[in-house]
Coordinates of C-alpha atoms in Angstrom, one line a residue:
Chain D
X185 CA -15.0 8.7 6.8
X186 CA -18.6 9.1 5.0
X187 CA -19.2 5.7 4.3
X188 CA -22.8 6.2 5.0
X189 CA -23.5 4.5 1.8
X190 CA -21.5 1.4 2.5
X191 CA -23.5 -0.3 5.4
X192 CA -26.0 -2.1 3.1
X193 CA -23.8 -5.0 2.2
X194 CA -20.9 -6.3 4.7
X195 CA -17.9 -7.3 2.7
X196 CA -14.8 -8.6 3.8
X197 CA -11.3 -8.7 2.8
X198 CA -7.7 -9.5 3.7
X199 CA -5.2 -7.5 4.7
X200 CA -2.9 -8.9 1.1
X201 CA -6.4 -8.2 -0.9
X202 CA -6.8 -5.3 0.7
X203 CA -3.4 -4.1 -0.1
X204 CA -3.9 -5.1 -4.4
X205 CA -7.3 -3.5 -4.9
X206 CA -5.3 0.1 -5.8
X207 CA -3.3 -2.3 -8.1
X208 CA -6.4 -3.6 -10.2
X209 CA -7.9 0.2 -9.4
X210 CA -4.7 2.0 -11.5
X211 CA -5.2 -0.8 -14.5
X212 CA -9.0 -0.3 -14.8
X213 CA -8.2 3.2 -14.8
X214 CA -5.8 3.2 -17.4
X215 CA -8.3 0.8 -19.5
X216 CA -11.6 2.8 -18.8
X217 CA -9.5 6.0 -20.1
X218 CA -9.6 4.0 -23.6
X219 CA -12.3 3.1 -23.8
X220 CA -11.7 -0.2 -22.8
X221 CA -15.4 -1.3 -21.9
X222 CA -14.5 -5.1 -20.3
X223 CA -11.3 -7.1 -18.9
X224 CA -10.5 -10.4 -18.3
X225 CA -9.0 -11.8 -15.0
X226 CA -5.8 -13.0 -16.9
X227 CA -5.2 -10.0 -18.3
X228 CA -5.1 -7.9 -14.5
X229 CA -3.6 -10.9 -13.8
X230 CA -0.3 -11.2 -16.6
X231 CA -0.2 -7.1 -15.9
X232 CA 0.4 -8.0 -11.7
X233 CA 2.2 -11.1 -12.4
X234 CA 0.0 -12.8 -10.0
X235 CA -2.8 -16.1 -10.2
X236 CA -6.2 -15.3 -11.6
X237 CA -7.2 -17.0 -9.2
X238 CA -6.7 -14.3 -6.7
X239 CA -6.9 -11.6 -8.9
X240 CA -11.1 -13.9 -9.7
X241 CA -10.8 -13.4 -5.9
X242 CA -9.4 -10.0 -5.0
X243 CA -12.4 -8.4 -6.9
X244 CA -15.4 -10.4 -5.7
X245 CA -14.3 -9.4 -2.5
X246 CA -15.4 -5.8 -3.2
X247 CA -18.6 -7.3 -4.9
X248 CA -18.0 -6.7 -8.9
X249 CA -19.0 -9.7 -10.1
X250 CA -17.8 -11.0 -13.4
X251 CA -19.3 -13.3 -16.5
X252 CA -17.9 -15.9 -18.2
X253 CA -15.8 -15.5 -20.6
X254 CA -16.0 -11.6 -20.8
X255 CA -14.8 -11.1 -17.7
X256 CA -15.4 -7.5 -15.2
X257 CA -17.4 -4.7 -16.4
X258 CA -13.9 -1.4 -16.6
X259 CA -16.5 0.9 -14.9
X260 CA -18.4 -1.6 -12.7
X261 CA -15.0 -3.0 -11.5
X262 CA -13.5 0.1 -10.9
X263 CA -16.8 1.8 -8.9
X264 CA -17.0 -1.0 -6.3
X265 CA -13.3 -1.1 -5.4
X266 CA -13.5 2.4 -5.2
X267 CA -16.4 2.1 -2.9
X268 CA -15.3 -1.1 -0.6
X269 CA -12.0 1.2 -0.2
X270 CA -14.2 4.6 0.7
X271 CA -12.5 6.1 -2.1
X272 CA -15.6 7.5 -3.6
X273 CA -15.8 9.9 -1.1
X274 CA -12.7 12.5 -0.2
X275 CA -12.1 13.0 3.2
X276 CA -9.9 15.8 4.6
X277 CA -6.6 14.8 6.7
X278 CA -4.6 16.6 8.6
X279 CA -0.4 16.9 8.5
X280 CA 2.0 17.4 11.1
X281 CA 5.0 17.4 10.0
X282 CA 6.5 19.8 7.5
X283 CA 9.9 18.1 7.2
X284 CA 11.0 16.9 3.1
X285 CA 8.3 14.0 3.3
X286 CA 6.0 16.3 4.7
X287 CA 5.8 18.5 1.6
X288 CA 6.2 15.2 -0.7
X289 CA 3.1 14.4 0.9
X290 CA 1.2 17.6 0.5
X291 CA 2.2 18.0 -2.8
X292 CA 0.9 14.6 -4.1
X293 CA -1.8 15.0 -5.9
X294 CA -2.5 10.5 -6.6
X295 CA -4.3 10.6 -2.9
X296 CA -7.1 13.0 -3.9
X297 CA -8.1 10.1 -6.0
X298 CA -7.5 7.6 -3.4
X299 CA -10.3 9.6 -0.8
X300 CA -7.6 11.9 0.9
X301 CA -7.0 15.6 0.9
X302 CA -5.0 17.1 3.2
X303 CA -6.3 19.9 4.4
X304 CA -3.4 21.7 6.5
X305 CA -0.4 21.0 7.7
X306 CA 1.1 21.7 11.3
X307 CA 5.3 22.5 12.5
X308 CA 6.5 24.0 15.7
X309 CA 9.0 25.5 13.1
X310 CA 8.2 29.2 13.7
X311 CA 9.9 29.1 9.9
X312 CA 7.3 26.9 8.5
X313 CA 4.4 28.5 10.5
X314 CA 2.5 30.6 8.0
X315 CA 4.4 28.9 5.0
X316 CA 2.0 27.7 2.5
X317 CA 3.0 24.4 0.5
X318 CA 1.4 23.1 -2.6
X319 CA -0.9 25.4 -1.8
X320 CA -1.7 24.0 1.9
X321 CA -1.3 26.3 5.0
X322 CA 1.3 25.4 7.5
X323 CA -0.1 26.2 10.9
X324 CA 1.3 25.9 14.6
X325 CA 0.8 22.9 16.2
X326 CA -1.3 24.0 19.0
X327 CA -4.4 25.3 16.8
X328 CA -4.4 21.3 15.8
X329 CA -6.4 20.1 18.6
X330 CA -9.6 23.0 18.3
X331 CA -9.7 22.9 14.4
X332 CA -9.7 18.9 14.4
X333 CA -13.1 18.8 17.0
X334 CA -14.5 21.8 15.3
X335 CA -13.7 20.2 11.4
X336 CA -14.4 16.6 12.8
X337 CA -11.4 15.5 10.9
X338 CA -10.4 12.1 11.4
X339 CA -7.6 11.0 9.7
X340 CA -3.8 12.6 11.1
X341 CA -0.6 11.9 8.9
X342 CA 2.1 11.9 10.7
X343 CA 5.5 12.8 9.5
X344 CA 8.3 13.8 12.4
X345 CA 10.9 12.7 13.5
X346 CA 10.6 9.7 15.5
X347 CA 11.3 11.2 18.8
X348 CA 8.3 13.3 18.8
X349 CA 5.8 11.1 17.1
X350 CA 3.7 9.1 20.5
X351 CA 3.8 12.8 21.6
X352 CA 2.0 13.8 18.4
X353 CA 0.0 11.1 17.9
X354 CA -1.6 11.5 21.5
X355 CA -2.5 15.3 20.7
X356 CA -4.2 13.5 17.4
X357 CA -6.3 11.0 19.6
X358 CA -7.3 13.8 21.9
X359 CA -8.1 15.8 19.1
X360 CA -10.9 13.0 18.2
X361 CA -8.7 12.0 15.0
X362 CA -9.6 8.1 14.1
X363 CA -6.8 6.9 12.1
X364 CA -3.4 8.2 12.3
X365 CA -1.3 7.6 9.2
X366 CA 2.5 7.2 10.6
X367 CA 5.0 7.7 8.1
X368 CA 7.9 7.2 11.5
X369 CA 9.4 4.2 12.3
X370 CA 7.8 3.4 15.8
X371 CA 5.1 1.7 16.5
X372 CA 2.4 3.8 18.5
X373 CA 0.8 2.9 21.3
X374 CA -3.4 4.4 20.3
X375 CA -6.8 3.3 21.8
X376 CA -8.7 0.8 21.0
X377 CA -10.7 2.2 18.9
X378 CA -8.1 4.2 16.8
X379 CA -6.4 3.1 13.5
X380 CA -3.1 3.8 12.3
X381 CA -1.2 2.5 9.9
X382 CA 2.9 2.6 9.2
X383 CA 4.8 3.3 6.0
X384 CA 8.3 2.2 7.0
X385 CA 10.5 2.9 4.0
X386 CA 13.4 1.1 5.7
X387 CA 11.5 -2.2 5.7
X388 CA 11.1 -2.2 1.9
X389 CA 14.9 -1.2 1.9
X390 CA 15.8 -4.1 4.2
X391 CA 13.5 -6.6 2.0
X392 CA 15.5 -4.8 -1.0
X393 CA 18.9 -5.7 0.0
X394 CA 17.6 -9.1 1.2
X395 CA 16.5 -9.4 -2.1
X396 CA 19.9 -8.5 -4.2
X397 CA 21.9 -10.3 -1.4
X398 CA 19.8 -13.8 -2.0
X399 CA 20.2 -13.2 -5.9
X400 CA 24.1 -13.0 -4.9
X401 CA 23.9 -16.4 -2.7
X402 CA 24.5 -15.2 0.2
X403 CA 21.3 -15.4 1.7
X404 CA 17.8 -17.7 1.0
X405 CA 14.7 -16.8 1.2
X406 CA 12.5 -18.1 2.2
X407 CA 8.6 -18.6 0.9
X408 CA 5.7 -17.5 3.0
Chain C
X221 CA 26.9 -4.7 -2.7
X222 CA 29.9 -5.2 -1.0
X223 CA 29.3 -8.8 1.0
X224 CA 32.4 -10.4 0.9
X225 CA 32.2 -11.4 4.2
X226 CA 28.8 -12.6 4.6
X227 CA 28.9 -15.7 2.5
X228 CA 30.8 -18.1 4.5
X229 CA 27.1 -19.3 6.8
X230 CA 23.6 -19.2 4.7
X231 CA 21.3 -17.9 6.3
X232 CA 17.4 -18.4 5.7
X233 CA 14.6 -15.6 6.7
X234 CA 10.7 -15.1 5.4
X235 CA 9.9 -11.7 3.8
X236 CA 7.6 -10.7 7.4
X237 CA 11.0 -11.2 8.8
X238 CA 13.2 -9.6 7.2
X239 CA 10.1 -6.5 7.4
X240 CA 10.4 -6.9 11.0
X241 CA 14.8 -6.8 11.3
X242 CA 14.8 -3.0 10.7
X243 CA 12.1 -2.6 14.3
X244 CA 14.4 -4.7 16.5
X245 CA 17.1 -2.8 15.1
X246 CA 16.1 1.0 15.8
X247 CA 14.8 -0.3 19.3
X248 CA 18.8 -2.0 19.9
X249 CA 20.2 1.1 18.7
X250 CA 18.0 3.3 21.3
X251 CA 19.3 0.8 24.2
X252 CA 22.8 0.7 23.3
X253 CA 23.0 4.4 23.1
X254 CA 21.7 4.2 26.6
X255 CA 24.2 1.7 27.4
X256 CA 22.0 -1.1 28.4
X257 CA 24.2 -4.3 27.6
X258 CA 21.2 -7.1 27.5
X259 CA 18.0 -7.5 26.0
X260 CA 15.1 -10.2 26.3
X261 CA 12.9 -10.9 24.0
X262 CA 9.7 -10.3 26.0
X263 CA 10.9 -6.6 26.0
X264 CA 11.2 -6.8 21.9
X265 CA 7.8 -8.3 21.5
X266 CA 6.5 -5.8 24.2
X267 CA 8.0 -3.0 22.5
X268 CA 6.4 -4.2 19.5
X269 CA 3.7 -5.3 20.5
X270 CA 4.1 -8.8 18.7
X271 CA 4.6 -13.1 20.2
X272 CA 8.2 -13.0 22.1
X273 CA 8.6 -17.1 20.0
X274 CA 8.2 -14.9 16.6
X275 CA 11.1 -12.2 18.3
X276 CA 13.3 -14.9 19.1
X277 CA 13.2 -17.2 15.3
X278 CA 13.4 -13.4 13.3
X279 CA 16.8 -12.7 15.6
X280 CA 17.8 -15.9 15.3
X281 CA 18.0 -16.5 11.4
X282 CA 20.1 -13.6 11.3
X283 CA 22.5 -16.0 13.8
X284 CA 22.1 -14.0 17.1
X285 CA 22.3 -16.5 19.8
X286 CA 20.0 -15.9 22.6
X287 CA 20.8 -16.5 26.4
X288 CA 18.2 -18.1 29.4
X289 CA 16.8 -15.3 31.5
X290 CA 19.9 -13.4 29.7
X291 CA 18.3 -12.8 26.2
X292 CA 20.8 -11.2 23.8
X293 CA 23.7 -9.0 24.3
X294 CA 22.3 -5.2 22.4
X295 CA 26.6 -5.0 20.5
X296 CA 26.0 -8.5 18.8
X297 CA 22.4 -9.0 17.8
X298 CA 22.8 -5.6 16.6
X299 CA 25.9 -6.3 15.0
X300 CA 24.0 -9.8 13.2
X301 CA 21.0 -7.9 12.0
X302 CA 23.0 -5.3 9.9
X303 CA 25.5 -8.1 8.7
X304 CA 22.3 -9.9 7.8
X305 CA 21.2 -7.0 6.2
X306 CA 24.0 -6.0 4.7
X307 CA 23.6 -2.4 6.4
X308 CA 27.0 -2.9 7.9
X309 CA 28.8 -1.7 3.9
X310 CA 27.2 1.4 2.7
X311 CA 26.2 1.0 -1.0
X312 CA 25.9 4.2 -3.3
X313 CA 22.3 4.4 -5.2
X314 CA 21.4 6.4 -8.5
X315 CA 18.2 8.2 -7.6
X316 CA 16.0 9.7 -10.7
X317 CA 13.3 12.2 -10.4
X318 CA 14.3 14.9 -8.8
X319 CA 10.6 15.8 -7.5
X320 CA 8.8 16.3 -4.0
X321 CA 9.1 12.9 -3.0
X322 CA 12.6 12.4 -4.8
X323 CA 14.3 15.4 -2.8
X324 CA 12.6 14.2 0.8
X325 CA 14.5 10.2 -0.4
X326 CA 17.6 12.5 -0.9
X327 CA 16.8 14.5 2.5
X328 CA 16.3 12.1 4.5
X329 CA 19.7 10.7 6.4
X330 CA 18.3 7.3 8.0
X331 CA 19.4 5.4 4.8
X332 CA 23.0 5.6 5.3
X333 CA 22.4 4.1 8.4
X334 CA 21.0 1.7 6.6
X335 CA 23.4 1.0 3.9
X336 CA 22.7 2.9 1.1
X337 CA 24.1 6.3 0.2
X338 CA 21.8 8.0 -2.9
X339 CA 24.7 10.2 -4.2
X340 CA 23.6 11.2 -7.7
X341 CA 20.5 11.9 -8.9
X342 CA 19.6 12.7 -12.6
X343 CA 16.1 14.2 -14.2
X344 CA 15.0 15.0 -17.2
X345 CA 13.8 19.4 -16.3
X346 CA 16.1 21.5 -17.3
X347 CA 15.7 23.5 -14.5
X348 CA 16.3 20.9 -11.6
X349 CA 20.0 20.0 -13.6
X350 CA 22.5 21.2 -12.4
X351 CA 20.9 21.9 -9.3
X352 CA 22.0 20.3 -5.4
X353 CA 19.2 19.2 -3.4
X354 CA 20.5 18.3 0.5
X355 CA 24.2 18.4 -1.0
X356 CA 23.2 16.3 -3.8
X357 CA 23.9 16.7 -7.6
X358 CA 21.2 17.0 -9.9
X359 CA 22.1 15.7 -13.4
X360 CA 21.3 14.9 -16.7
X361 CA 19.3 11.8 -17.4
X362 CA 21.4 11.3 -20.6
X363 CA 24.9 10.8 -18.6
X364 CA 23.1 7.6 -15.8
X365 CA 24.4 5.0 -18.5
X366 CA 28.1 6.0 -18.4
X367 CA 28.2 7.0 -15.0
X368 CA 26.7 4.3 -13.4
X369 CA 29.2 2.0 -15.4
X370 CA 32.5 3.8 -14.6
X371 CA 30.9 4.1 -11.2
X372 CA 29.9 0.5 -10.6
X373 CA 26.3 1.4 -9.1
X374 CA 24.2 -1.3 -8.7
X375 CA 21.1 0.5 -6.7
X376 CA 18.4 2.4 -8.5
X377 CA 15.9 4.6 -7.1
X378 CA 13.2 5.3 -10.0
X379 CA 11.1 8.7 -7.5
X380 CA 9.9 10.0 -11.6
X381 CA 5.3 9.8 -12.6
X382 CA 4.3 6.4 -13.6
X383 CA 4.1 6.8 -17.2
X384 CA 8.0 7.1 -17.1
X385 CA 9.0 4.0 -14.8
X386 CA 9.1 1.1 -17.3
X387 CA 11.7 3.4 -19.2
X388 CA 13.9 4.5 -16.4
X389 CA 13.9 0.9 -15.6
X390 CA 14.9 -0.4 -18.8
X391 CA 17.5 2.5 -18.7
X392 CA 19.0 1.3 -15.8
X393 CA 18.9 -1.9 -15.8
X394 CA 20.5 -1.3 -19.4
X395 CA 23.9 0.1 -17.6
X396 CA 23.7 -1.8 -15.2
X397 CA 21.8 -2.0 -11.9
X398 CA 20.6 -4.6 -10.3
X399 CA 18.2 -3.7 -7.3
X400 CA 15.8 -1.0 -8.3
X401 CA 13.8 0.6 -5.3
X402 CA 11.0 1.5 -7.4
X403 CA 8.4 4.1 -5.9
X404 CA 5.7 4.7 -8.5
X405 CA 2.7 2.1 -8.8
X406 CA 4.0 1.1 -11.2
X407 CA 4.7 -2.9 -11.3
X408 CA 8.1 -2.8 -13.0
X409 CA 9.0 -5.5 -15.8
X410 CA 13.1 -6.6 -15.4
X411 CA 15.0 -9.8 -16.8
X412 CA 16.0 -12.2 -13.8
X413 CA 19.0 -11.3 -12.4
X414 CA 17.5 -7.5 -11.7
X415 CA 15.8 -7.5 -8.1
X416 CA 13.1 -4.7 -7.5
X417 CA 10.9 -3.0 -4.4
X418 CA 8.2 -1.5 -5.0
X419 CA 7.2 1.0 -2.7
X420 CA 3.5 1.6 -3.2
X421 CA 1.6 4.3 -0.6
X422 CA -1.8 3.6 -2.0
X423 CA -1.5 0.2 -0.6
X424 CA -0.8 1.8 2.8
X425 CA -3.6 4.1 2.7
X426 CA -6.1 1.6 1.0
X427 CA -4.9 -0.6 4.7
X428 CA -5.7 2.1 6.6
X429 CA -8.9 3.1 5.5
X430 CA -9.9 0.0 5.3
X431 CA -8.9 -0.8 8.9
X432 CA -10.9 2.9 9.9
X433 CA -14.2 1.4 7.8
X434 CA -13.9 -1.6 9.9
X435 CA -13.7 -0.2 13.1
X436 CA -16.7 1.2 12.2
X437 CA -18.8 -1.4 11.2
X438 CA -18.9 -1.4 7.6
X439 CA -16.3 -4.0 6.2
X440 CA -14.9 -7.4 7.8
X441 CA -11.0 -7.8 7.8
X442 CA -10.0 -11.6 7.7
X443 CA -6.8 -12.2 9.7
X444 CA -4.6 -14.4 7.3

C-alpha cells in the first residue's frame, strides 16, 4: 500500500473502531455532497445508533479534531479517516476464483472508493479464462506468480471453494502478496509477515439466526 | 424460524461465540465425513488458532458435553450446534435486488446447510423480472408483500443499492418479515420486533487495510 505520507504520525485504533470508520465516512461523504460544512458528534451518533463518546474517540483516533459546539469539519474528517485507512491511495489487487461471488466483487464499484482496485482475476477453469467480467480480464492461474511479482501486487482476494483456499493462499504468499482478503470459510495459515482478513457469511447468518431466535424467546444473547 | 423443539432448554451465548459456532461446525462436519467419532478441544483450538478454554466454553453454551481426555462426540456436537443456531430446520427467505451480489448469494449452495433457503428474488428492473438465476425466479417487487404474507416468509435478504435499502426494508417489515440480512452499508431503521444483521464489506476491507499498514509500521492496532 502506498502509505508514504502516512508515517509521520503514528496512529492507534482498535478493531471495533476501524470497523466503524467506513460508516462515518459514508455519512460524511453524503453530507459533503449536500455542502454541509460541519457535523456534530451527536448527529453521527444518532445516525449510527451508537454513543456520542464512542464517535468522538473513534474519529479522534484518526487525528481529526472536533471543536466544542461546532463538531468536525466535514472535509477534514473525511480526509483524516481516508488517510488513516490508507484509502486515499488506490492499491491494485488480484482476485482468484471468478465464480459467482468473485464476479460480484469484480463488479462492486465501491471498492475503488475504499482504496482497492481489482485489476486482474485468475481461475483454473478453461471456460472462464480469457473472458472479461465487468471489464476485468480472467487469466490462467499459472500466470499469477510472475504477474504479481512484476506488477508488485500486495493484495490478493480469494473467492475459490473452501478446499482450494489454502493452496491459493500459498501461491499468493509465494508470489509476494502481503495482505489476503479471504472470502472462504477456511482459516488460512500464512507466515507472520502476511496479514489476512476473513469475510465469513456463515458467521453473519449465525448471528441473524440467533437474534431471531432470541426475539422469539428461544435463546439469550449475552451482552459482552 | 421453526424452533418448536428448541424451547425446552434456554441457552445463552455472546455474539463472538455465535460467530465462531459455524467454524466449529465446518470442522466437525469434515471429521464426520472421515468417520472420526470424537474430537478434542485442543484439536479444534489448534485448527482455529484460538484458546482451548474458549472452544470449551463456546461449545458448552450449545449444550454439548465434552468428556475429560476424550473430548466431544462429533455427531452430538454437530447436532447441538445446529440446533442452537436453528440450522436443523431450513427457513425460507426472500431476496431483494438481483444484481451481481444478489445473484452470487442465490448461487451460494452453502446457505441451505445453514438453515436458509432463498426461494424467490425480487427486483424493480424489467429486464431481470421473469428471469431465473440459479434456479430462483426473479419477480416484480410489487409481488413481495402479498407473497410474503401468504407464504409466511420471515427472513429477507437486501442486496439493493444503498439509496433504496431503507425503502426495501420498510416494505419487508410491512409484509411481516422479522429478520433482515442487510448487504448494504446502510444502518436500517426497523421496529423493535424486527432483527437485522449487516454484512459490511467495507468494514472488512478497512480492517485488512489497517492490518497491512500496521505490519508496515504505519499504524498501531490496539488489542481489545
